[in-house]
Short mmCIF file of C-alpha atoms in Angstrom, two decimals:
data_model
loop_
_atom_site.label_atom_id
_atom_site.label_comp_id
_atom_site.label_asym_id
_atom_site.label_seq_id
_atom_site.Cartn_x
_atom_site.Cartn_y
_atom_site.Cartn_z
CA MET A 1 -25.01 76.49 31.28
CA THR A 2 -22.33 78.40 29.38
CA THR A 3 -23.33 80.16 26.17
CA ILE A 4 -20.86 81.24 23.49
CA ILE A 5 -21.83 83.16 20.36
CA GLY A 6 -19.75 81.92 17.43
CA LEU A 7 -19.66 84.52 14.68
CA SER A 8 -18.49 83.59 11.21
CA GLY A 9 -16.87 86.40 9.27
CA SER A 10 -17.68 84.92 5.88
CA LEU A 11 -20.80 85.23 3.77
CA ARG A 12 -19.84 82.36 1.46
CA LYS A 13 -22.22 79.39 1.46
CA GLY A 14 -19.31 76.94 1.66
CA SER A 15 -17.40 78.99 4.24
CA TYR A 16 -14.47 77.23 5.89
CA ASN A 17 -14.95 79.47 8.91
CA THR A 18 -18.60 78.55 9.33
CA ALA A 19 -17.54 74.91 9.00
CA LEU A 20 -14.93 75.50 11.70
CA LEU A 21 -17.60 76.93 14.00
CA MET A 22 -19.92 74.01 13.30
CA ALA A 23 -17.11 71.62 14.22
CA ALA A 24 -16.49 73.63 17.40
CA LYS A 25 -20.19 73.38 18.23
CA ALA A 26 -20.08 69.60 17.77
CA VAL A 27 -17.09 69.12 20.11
CA ALA A 28 -18.01 71.70 22.75
CA PRO A 29 -17.85 70.33 26.30
CA ALA A 30 -21.03 69.22 28.06
CA GLY A 31 -22.95 72.16 29.47
CA VAL A 32 -21.78 74.52 26.73
CA THR A 33 -24.00 75.92 24.00
CA LEU A 34 -22.18 77.34 21.00
CA ASP A 35 -24.68 79.41 19.04
CA VAL A 36 -23.32 79.81 15.49
CA ARG A 37 -24.26 83.07 13.76
CA THR A 38 -23.38 84.64 10.40
CA LEU A 39 -23.31 88.16 9.01
CA HIS A 40 -26.25 87.66 6.67
CA GLY A 41 -28.76 90.49 6.89
CA ILE A 42 -26.32 93.08 8.22
CA PRO A 43 -26.15 96.02 5.77
CA LEU A 44 -23.12 98.17 5.05
CA TYR A 45 -22.70 100.69 7.83
CA ASP A 46 -24.14 104.07 6.87
CA GLY A 47 -24.45 106.86 9.44
CA ASP A 48 -27.32 108.37 7.47
CA LEU A 49 -29.20 105.05 7.61
CA GLU A 50 -28.56 104.84 11.34
CA ALA A 51 -29.81 108.42 11.84
CA SER A 52 -32.95 107.97 9.74
CA GLU A 53 -33.95 104.37 10.53
CA GLY A 54 -32.00 103.41 13.65
CA ILE A 55 -30.13 100.18 14.20
CA PRO A 56 -31.23 97.41 11.79
CA ALA A 57 -33.14 94.51 13.34
CA ALA A 58 -30.45 91.96 12.37
CA VAL A 59 -27.86 94.05 14.22
CA THR A 60 -30.04 94.49 17.31
CA THR A 61 -30.72 90.75 17.48
CA LEU A 62 -27.02 89.92 17.27
CA LYS A 63 -26.07 92.65 19.77
CA ASP A 64 -28.54 91.28 22.31
CA ALA A 65 -27.28 87.71 21.83
CA ILE A 66 -23.64 88.77 22.31
CA ALA A 67 -24.51 90.89 25.36
CA GLN A 68 -26.27 87.95 27.01
CA ALA A 69 -23.60 85.35 26.12
CA ASP A 70 -20.73 84.32 28.34
CA GLY A 71 -18.24 84.64 25.49
CA LEU A 72 -17.75 85.52 21.83
CA LEU A 73 -15.86 83.32 19.38
CA LEU A 74 -14.83 85.05 16.15
CA ALA A 75 -14.09 82.82 13.15
CA THR A 76 -12.26 85.06 10.73
CA PRO A 77 -11.22 84.51 7.15
CA GLU A 78 -8.18 86.37 5.86
CA TYR A 79 -8.52 88.49 2.73
CA ASN A 80 -5.48 90.27 1.31
CA ASN A 81 -3.53 89.77 4.55
CA GLY A 82 -6.22 91.34 6.72
CA MET A 83 -9.67 91.05 8.21
CA PRO A 84 -12.63 90.82 5.83
CA GLY A 85 -14.43 94.09 5.26
CA VAL A 86 -17.85 92.51 5.86
CA PHE A 87 -16.71 91.25 9.27
CA LYS A 88 -15.28 94.62 10.35
CA ASN A 89 -18.47 96.26 9.06
CA ALA A 90 -20.54 94.00 11.31
CA LEU A 91 -18.48 94.95 14.38
CA ASP A 92 -18.84 98.61 13.43
CA TRP A 93 -22.63 98.20 13.44
CA LEU A 94 -22.53 96.16 16.67
CA SER A 95 -20.73 99.01 18.42
CA ARG A 96 -23.49 101.52 17.52
CA PRO A 97 -24.67 103.66 19.15
CA PRO A 98 -21.48 104.29 21.12
CA ALA A 99 -23.44 104.50 24.39
CA ASP A 100 -24.54 100.87 23.91
CA SER A 101 -21.16 99.44 22.95
CA ALA A 102 -20.13 98.76 26.55
CA ARG A 103 -23.25 96.63 27.11
CA VAL A 104 -22.24 94.40 24.23
CA PHE A 105 -18.44 94.33 24.42
CA ARG A 106 -16.92 95.71 27.64
CA ASN A 107 -15.08 92.87 29.41
CA LYS A 108 -16.66 90.31 27.06
CA PRO A 109 -14.32 87.30 26.79
CA VAL A 110 -13.37 86.83 23.12
CA ALA A 111 -11.46 84.10 21.30
CA ILE A 112 -10.30 84.20 17.69
CA MET A 113 -9.90 81.36 15.23
CA GLY A 114 -9.86 81.12 11.50
CA ALA A 115 -9.47 78.89 8.48
CA SER A 116 -7.92 79.68 5.13
CA PRO A 117 -6.93 77.71 2.04
CA GLY A 118 -3.53 79.44 2.27
CA GLY A 119 -0.48 78.13 4.05
CA PHE A 120 -0.40 80.58 6.96
CA GLY A 121 -3.91 80.11 8.31
CA THR A 122 -5.34 83.45 9.32
CA ILE A 123 -2.53 84.87 11.44
CA LEU A 124 -2.54 88.33 9.84
CA SER A 125 -6.31 88.65 10.02
CA GLN A 126 -6.29 87.55 13.64
CA ASN A 127 -3.56 90.08 14.43
CA ALA A 128 -5.59 92.81 12.71
CA TRP A 129 -8.50 92.08 15.06
CA LEU A 130 -6.47 92.73 18.21
CA PRO A 131 -6.59 96.57 18.14
CA VAL A 132 -10.31 96.45 17.35
CA LEU A 133 -10.95 94.14 20.31
CA HIS A 134 -8.84 96.43 22.51
CA THR A 135 -10.82 99.49 21.41
CA LEU A 136 -14.08 97.70 22.18
CA GLN A 137 -12.69 96.91 25.67
CA THR A 138 -13.17 93.17 25.31
CA THR A 139 -11.17 90.61 27.26
CA PRO A 140 -9.35 88.55 24.63
CA TRP A 141 -8.22 85.03 25.45
CA TRP A 142 -4.51 85.52 24.82
CA GLN A 143 -3.50 81.92 25.51
CA GLY A 144 -5.05 80.50 22.41
CA ARG A 145 -5.73 81.23 18.81
CA LEU A 146 -6.52 78.59 16.25
CA MET A 147 -5.26 78.98 12.70
CA VAL A 148 -6.26 76.32 10.21
CA SER A 149 -4.24 76.41 7.01
CA HIS A 150 -5.06 74.50 3.81
CA ALA A 151 -8.72 74.48 4.89
CA ASN A 152 -9.75 73.28 1.45
CA LYS A 153 -8.05 69.97 2.31
CA VAL A 154 -9.59 69.50 5.77
CA VAL A 155 -13.20 70.55 5.04
CA ASP A 156 -15.21 68.37 2.67
CA ALA A 157 -17.72 69.50 0.03
CA ASP A 158 -20.55 69.24 2.57
CA GLY A 159 -18.83 71.62 5.02
CA ASN A 160 -17.64 68.95 7.44
CA LEU A 161 -14.26 69.14 9.11
CA VAL A 162 -12.81 65.73 8.22
CA ASP A 163 -9.21 65.93 9.45
CA GLU A 164 -8.96 64.22 12.86
CA ALA A 165 -5.85 66.17 13.92
CA VAL A 166 -7.51 69.51 13.17
CA LEU A 167 -10.72 68.36 14.85
CA GLN A 168 -8.69 67.58 18.00
CA GLN A 169 -7.15 71.08 17.81
CA VAL A 170 -10.65 72.55 17.63
CA LYS A 171 -11.78 70.46 20.60
CA ASP A 172 -8.76 71.55 22.67
CA PHE A 173 -9.25 75.18 21.63
CA VAL A 174 -12.92 75.26 22.63
CA ALA A 175 -12.17 73.49 25.93
CA GLY A 176 -9.44 76.06 26.65
CA PHE A 177 -11.77 78.97 25.92
CA VAL A 178 -14.50 77.47 28.11
CA GLU A 179 -11.94 77.11 30.93
CA PHE A 180 -10.98 80.77 30.43
CA LEU A 181 -14.64 81.72 30.77
CA GLY A 182 -14.57 80.09 34.20
#
């Protein structure tokens, strides 16, 4: 059994990126579990909070899930031509303390996808993630990134991906990442 943690970088209830992950979960190949997670419950990073109270429970739970998974699938929105602050904040927490970062991220296969109502998908946000993933010593899947533009036209009001062409792209993307995982 292959397990992938899918992490949505949006807090919005009607998130296109969470919808994209849910579609990926639905079309994942047999024998693959895609466990969709969000950033809810992760506070703003504060070194004083870490020193006085330790790592928050929501962070520890997510760190353990990522460490045990075969791969990590980031679904990133794009805000102001870059990665969302709440998503970067979550990765900052997940890399704490530094001595534990390798357990969670070193050599972890990672894929990036994203959906945006704009015309360019999430290319700039995805590019902004690359140095972060390098610093964390992950193993990015360079052969594939999925960028869904005009997401407001392919995701319905109930959060379902309804465009068959985009759904096929998601299916191919997930299959490619699973193949990369070996």
